């Protein structure tokens, strides 16, 4: 193949490296106003009064709004628990209280500071266990409890199975809030058009979901809104769903009849866009002496923060997915999502699966070591395989889990350094952890597909329309590669059109590692449909049977003698400009052959399950507790690689974010007040701490994905954390179960030991 | 029917009457520059040198270009005879010589005045007869003559037929240059995008043709350009094709890397956008005593001006169409398009057909009166009818010509005033003239169709995509009516999307009175295709057979019991948001069942031929020669009326423009220098001279057009001119054969008599 599997520079890389690519903040419009938002300084307080009079008088201020000026429609994903500006009370530090539109950002900022809010401070709840107690303060008073959502899943006879096991282990793990920290802060421009429709420019990962949510917040119909996404500088899940500022700028733009822009500051990003859900996960594992894992029980209590948004879905994934990584006989999970007066959490790369894997993959190592088994052997013994039906109903159509475990482990064994330095202060360890994830995820009977349109213009140039977003991960390039391969045209002749909900075919957006597998398949089918139109016309022109023709390098040729050929360009002109009247245009809606889970959580809801294993080597400074990751071997079953550059980029990024999550990053609070606002108060891994990464691509040629491909966006982050924790135990015999693994925790654990 | 045939306010009328609708000049872009063009003051001159140094030094000037700075690609429609800026010589007063992009229009204007051009004056040619002489100066020296194009069409044995006729008459008629004078001056904005593509904003009647021509001028591929049309304030044919300023602003925008806007002044409009082709038409008509018209011969010599553009097509229509209005036994036409050093002519509402009809319809009255026959009876005797195959191969599928003649004539007879006033100074006359035209016109084997896409969003709202332009004539409303009728939805739930060549389905544009008939049919078929998808899903949901269901008022209902129904909105949501996965989206390319003319001009190239007759009453002041049109009865066969408001609007506009052409407007020259630049030097009919207009709609239910509809855009202009000339003869016995019919000509003719 000419494009599939070969390294391909991103088709928009030139625009990006020359600085020409326009991100939201680069967009200018005549008469545009700037919005700033006043946020609550209190984690929990009743709003007694708001005085905006001074702000309104400031020159250059065009509008000041509070909750009472806005449509009073609660919105949210599964639970509608948020209003665009606070009404009556605030529930976390950062909650939106008022907003200003002014001629400049500086005036808007000044106006915000002139707004006086009189608060009555309320008692806060900042701990999930306390939040579940009956006399806890209520974050949402209209609910009877702080439990936003709970799930109870059970398969097999777990009590009988635990009773039959040689060993039963139980431990609690916990993970914490961390930030997406994408390069481009989130924002939006709202503009009401002359025909009464609203245009929102915003780097949303899901323009169609965004359209519906904004409509819900404003109380209008979705198709009254056009959402257009300019270039997007990362999202990692925090840009799938709208933020309050989306409807806020729409209200301000309506009031002022001018375009209104908001771009969050990094401080606002860290206050108001959604960090990773923070759960406590209690695991119970039943094992046999030979390493067979028989049954697994979990109790999860997850800190949602003040509003739920996607956290319910996160909890669902946390509750189910890891059960499908091994051949458990029975599993049981009880999980709770609990409101607190902390920053609301939501989706973040891996969508709950990273937290669950941290717990399980740490726990397997811990248990295996306890009974003297090699954790790698235990994993291989229990791993699922192609053809398996997992305990929750996944039909595994392709699975390279064992190959990934073996490849990662073999490589780290070959290259590892001595267990410790001569002086004994530095100790080294290796370990492996693995993971499973989805490529798309059907919810119930909902659509989980993607649509695509391909149009070839009269000069033979190909335009690809998709509703799926490229956040920088390279999906536009994937779509171009697939189209170029199917149509036999040069990739430079392909334009992947920007996102616009009026025009882009319906797509759910970029999450669940679905874009290549689902969006790419839609593009592939659209290309195949157009190819049929082309070959059919060529057959007429060349007087050769359809089956005897193919396309290569922009020429339709007779396979038996390629001197008999006709250029795509001349065919296009004939198709479009003559009385042949064949539009070389196709529209496809592809929905994968999957079945959404039933109410018990049972279903084969992804067309392709992905697998990977990371083997890491760490060294620990036993004097300081400092951990350094020396190497990560990341082996991933991607089905079939479309763009090796893209896969390696995802691996590098996922590993870096995984290390950051595990060792460095932490959003801390004191009495409900965030302590980590702004990058100077938030420790990030820097490039000099980046280990060597070896990428191993395992191809299992998935029967459904385009050219056999599966998703890789989220998987690369998942196994790094538990692999590091496991390698630390291998190095120093100490197990840290609560993320992040700080030098302090190691130091204390070493001392305790 | 709920919408078809019922008066419908234009769907964009609210935007227009509130002043919110954005026309080109309303578009603002950050950093936009303004372009002004230096034009030749000489009708024919060699450019010896151009000094732009002073202009370049002026503060605020960002670029100054001359011909040598531009891609040297000749462009044009059939004959590529124009460069975007003059190279070596100028050929008419107004020819583009240099262009400036500057921070304001005023600076650009000032800079233009600072450019020094050294010209060598050349002898001019301003008369078509002289231009055809062998020693005439050549407008395009690379050609051997000034004849840009010639046609020779012949059917039957004309010499034999003339010999057999009772009478043979011969006369010469001529018509003149007049302006389109649409409300919105023509213009464009060019902007090079970050990805290297070019966006042109311009109110083109044909965005796709415009795209190709700009590409040709710039030497790039059409799909590298996006043409977007904002609201368009009229065009009448002058905005079908690009002007030189389109590639000029593209070159300036590339040089400055900023958007560049040009909007012509009214003076520039009158110099450089294309007036009606001015022909001398010598007619010879063979008649029998009973009024049978046996044969017709024509020699046409048409003044093209300095560049050809669409004038070749105009000449073609002039040479053929009127032969198909009556049942001639033989016809012969020899026609010539001749270059002169005057303003280039091109297409203008009726595209040559108005000139030919002026000659023939004047001549028929003249001849009939000479032999004592009633001209109306002569027309009725010779008129074509449904089922006829005309002499040039038109298959007439619907024809209300006789009905139109009778209806118009009956009405004017009933309401006419006395032949003369008591004092005898004012004399009154009535007369009728008729016409035939096309609804679309296939050129050879070229595409003559239109494509359409319909997309229904998840909230049940319908988006219609077409590549055909609404210049104000109301085609967006027609498309909405057709879609609403077919889909059984409210017209307010329909959005007709703006023109954008990246997105709009391919369409040829607004000319040949084709938009309702061809574009509307494509929209109708697209709507029917989506309707099938809707009914099919409804059949599944309601468990009723497909044939038993229909849609009305947004509900799909069981015809046998309309209490069994389901809303379109809920079906849309199900189609798009569930695993039903049916995109309610359709894409259609419709090409009418027509055959382009062969090299002899024979073919059935329009799916629907249109007919009409105007009866007028005039009064002539015999002391001053002043003519006043008292009443016009306009009867038109529209096949089936879709929007009566639109048809009446077209009739009112066509009649007004027809009167203006006949009595008032005239672009005059002296030694090649235009004398009528600017509205103060160009006599227009004002509203107080507007006669009473009676519109009579004849419906013949065309078998091919959507709901039976045929075109009406151009026909309404055609018969007014000859009807007035005929009525003048009826009033005062004087025949004016050269347009315009000025008081001076009448005064002199009366005096001569």
mmCIF file of C-alpha atoms in Angstrom, chain A residues 15 20 22 28-31 194-195 197 208-209 211-212 221-223 257 442 445-447 453 455 457-459 461 463 465 497 501-506 508 569 576-579 581 583 585 587 589-591, chain B residues 15 20 22 28-31 194-195 197 208-209 211-212 221-223 257 442 445-447 453 455 457-459 461 463 465 497 501-506 508 569 576-579 581 583 585 587 589-591:
data_model
loop_
_atom_site.group_PDB
_atom_site.id
_atom_site.type_symbol
_atom_site.label_atom_id
_atom_site.label_comp_id
_atom_site.label_asym_id
_atom_site.label_seq_id
_atom_site.Cartn_x
_atom_site.Cartn_y
_atom_site.Cartn_z
ATOM 1 C CA UNK A 15 0.263 25.571 8.609
ATOM 2 C CA UNK A 20 -0.361 30.302 10.148
ATOM 3 C CA UNK A 22 -5.681 29.802 13.164
ATOM 4 C CA UNK A 28 -10.654 38.346 14.887
ATOM 5 C CA UNK A 29 -13.995 39.759 13.902
ATOM 6 C CA UNK A 30 -15.065 43.329 13.311
ATOM 7 C CA UNK A 31 -16.652 44.825 16.436
ATOM 8 C CA UNK A 194 -28.423 38.255 10.324
ATOM 9 C CA UNK A 195 -30.865 35.427 9.770
ATOM 10 C CA UNK A 197 -29.076 31.892 13.766
ATOM 11 C CA UNK A 208 -22.502 18.121 17.280
ATOM 12 C CA UNK A 209 -22.715 17.299 20.981
ATOM 13 C CA UNK A 211 -24.385 22.173 19.450
ATOM 14 C CA UNK A 212 -27.033 20.220 21.335
ATOM 15 C CA UNK A 221 -33.283 24.127 18.728
ATOM 16 C CA UNK A 222 -29.893 22.590 17.892
ATOM 17 C CA UNK A 223 -30.097 23.460 14.208
ATOM 18 C CA UNK A 257 -25.589 42.287 18.965
ATOM 19 C CA UNK A 442 -22.132 2.335 21.984
ATOM 20 C CA UNK A 445 -29.403 1.918 21.474
ATOM 21 C CA UNK A 446 -27.671 5.164 20.631
ATOM 22 C CA UNK A 447 -25.832 5.866 17.424
ATOM 23 C CA UNK A 453 -18.986 12.716 2.541
ATOM 24 C CA UNK A 455 -16.721 15.025 -3.183
ATOM 25 C CA UNK A 457 -14.269 18.385 -7.964
ATOM 26 C CA UNK A 458 -14.044 18.754 -11.703
ATOM 27 C CA UNK A 459 -10.265 19.126 -11.532
ATOM 28 C CA UNK A 461 -9.226 17.188 -6.367
ATOM 29 C CA UNK A 463 -12.653 16.986 -0.571
ATOM 30 C CA UNK A 465 -16.089 15.911 4.955
ATOM 31 C CA UNK A 497 -12.709 20.121 5.292
ATOM 32 C CA UNK A 501 -22.241 21.485 11.996
ATOM 33 C CA UNK A 502 -24.266 22.910 9.111
ATOM 34 C CA UNK A 503 -22.114 21.068 6.648
ATOM 35 C CA UNK A 504 -20.003 18.344 8.218
ATOM 36 C CA UNK A 505 -21.767 14.982 8.159
ATOM 37 C CA UNK A 506 -23.032 13.992 11.570
ATOM 38 C CA UNK A 508 -20.213 12.059 17.559
ATOM 39 C CA UNK A 569 -8.992 14.418 -13.766
ATOM 40 C CA UNK A 576 -19.410 16.793 -13.732
ATOM 41 C CA UNK A 577 -19.290 18.912 -16.864
ATOM 42 C CA UNK A 578 -20.954 16.711 -19.472
ATOM 43 C CA UNK A 579 -24.320 15.123 -19.905
ATOM 44 C CA UNK A 581 -24.096 13.891 -15.074
ATOM 45 C CA UNK A 583 -21.599 13.670 -9.341
ATOM 46 C CA UNK A 585 -19.970 12.572 -4.503
ATOM 47 C CA UNK A 587 -22.436 10.280 1.577
ATOM 48 C CA UNK A 589 -23.417 6.824 7.533
ATOM 49 C CA UNK A 590 -21.462 3.995 9.098
ATOM 50 C CA UNK A 591 -22.515 2.501 12.404
ATOM 51 C CA UNK B 15 -33.196 40.250 6.584
ATOM 52 C CA UNK B 20 -29.404 43.166 8.094
ATOM 53 C CA UNK B 22 -25.025 41.398 4.167
ATOM 54 C CA UNK B 28 -15.577 43.633 6.716
ATOM 55 C CA UNK B 29 -12.461 41.654 7.493
ATOM 56 C CA UNK B 30 -9.599 42.439 9.813
ATOM 57 C CA UNK B 31 -6.685 44.061 7.945
ATOM 58 C CA UNK B 194 -3.592 29.800 5.744
ATOM 59 C CA UNK B 195 -3.683 26.509 3.865
ATOM 60 C CA UNK B 197 -6.237 28.236 -0.853
ATOM 61 C CA UNK B 208 -18.824 27.535 -10.146
ATOM 62 C CA UNK B 209 -18.254 29.195 -13.525
ATOM 63 C CA UNK B 211 -14.371 29.676 -9.832
ATOM 64 C CA UNK B 212 -13.138 28.174 -13.095
ATOM 65 C CA UNK B 221 -6.731 24.676 -10.334
ATOM 66 C CA UNK B 222 -10.417 25.522 -9.764
ATOM 67 C CA UNK B 223 -10.642 23.623 -6.492
ATOM 68 C CA UNK B 257 -1.055 38.742 2.269
ATOM 69 C CA UNK B 442 -27.712 22.613 -23.078
ATOM 70 C CA UNK B 445 -22.718 17.571 -24.757
ATOM 71 C CA UNK B 446 -22.211 19.776 -21.744
ATOM 72 C CA UNK B 447 -23.931 19.349 -18.427
ATOM 73 C CA UNK B 453 -28.445 18.153 -1.280
ATOM 74 C CA UNK B 455 -30.096 17.311 5.015
ATOM 75 C CA UNK B 457 -31.023 17.658 11.271
ATOM 76 C CA UNK B 458 -31.879 15.744 14.393
ATOM 77 C CA UNK B 459 -34.407 18.396 15.441
ATOM 78 C CA UNK B 461 -35.125 21.165 10.600
ATOM 79 C CA UNK B 463 -31.265 22.386 5.210
ATOM 80 C CA UNK B 465 -28.023 23.009 -0.497
ATOM 81 C CA UNK B 497 -27.806 27.443 2.608
ATOM 82 C CA UNK B 501 -18.235 26.204 -4.048
ATOM 83 C CA UNK B 502 -16.562 23.926 -1.501
ATOM 84 C CA UNK B 503 -19.919 22.886 -0.174
ATOM 85 C CA UNK B 504 -22.788 23.768 -2.491
ATOM 86 C CA UNK B 505 -23.603 20.953 -4.891
ATOM 87 C CA UNK B 506 -22.429 21.695 -8.400
ATOM 88 C CA UNK B 508 -24.233 26.055 -13.418
ATOM 89 C CA UNK B 569 -38.836 15.485 14.623
ATOM 90 C CA UNK B 576 -29.629 10.221 13.454
ATOM 91 C CA UNK B 577 -29.169 9.486 17.127
ATOM 92 C CA UNK B 578 -29.953 5.779 17.374
ATOM 93 C CA UNK B 579 -28.545 2.615 15.908
ATOM 94 C CA UNK B 581 -28.279 5.026 11.537
ATOM 95 C CA UNK B 583 -28.876 9.905 7.698
ATOM 96 C CA UNK B 585 -29.560 13.255 3.756
ATOM 97 C CA UNK B 587 -27.643 14.198 -2.862
ATOM 98 C CA UNK B 589 -27.593 15.436 -9.714
ATOM 99 C CA UNK B 590 -30.412 16.172 -12.117
ATOM 100 C CA UNK B 591 -29.746 16.750 -15.787
#
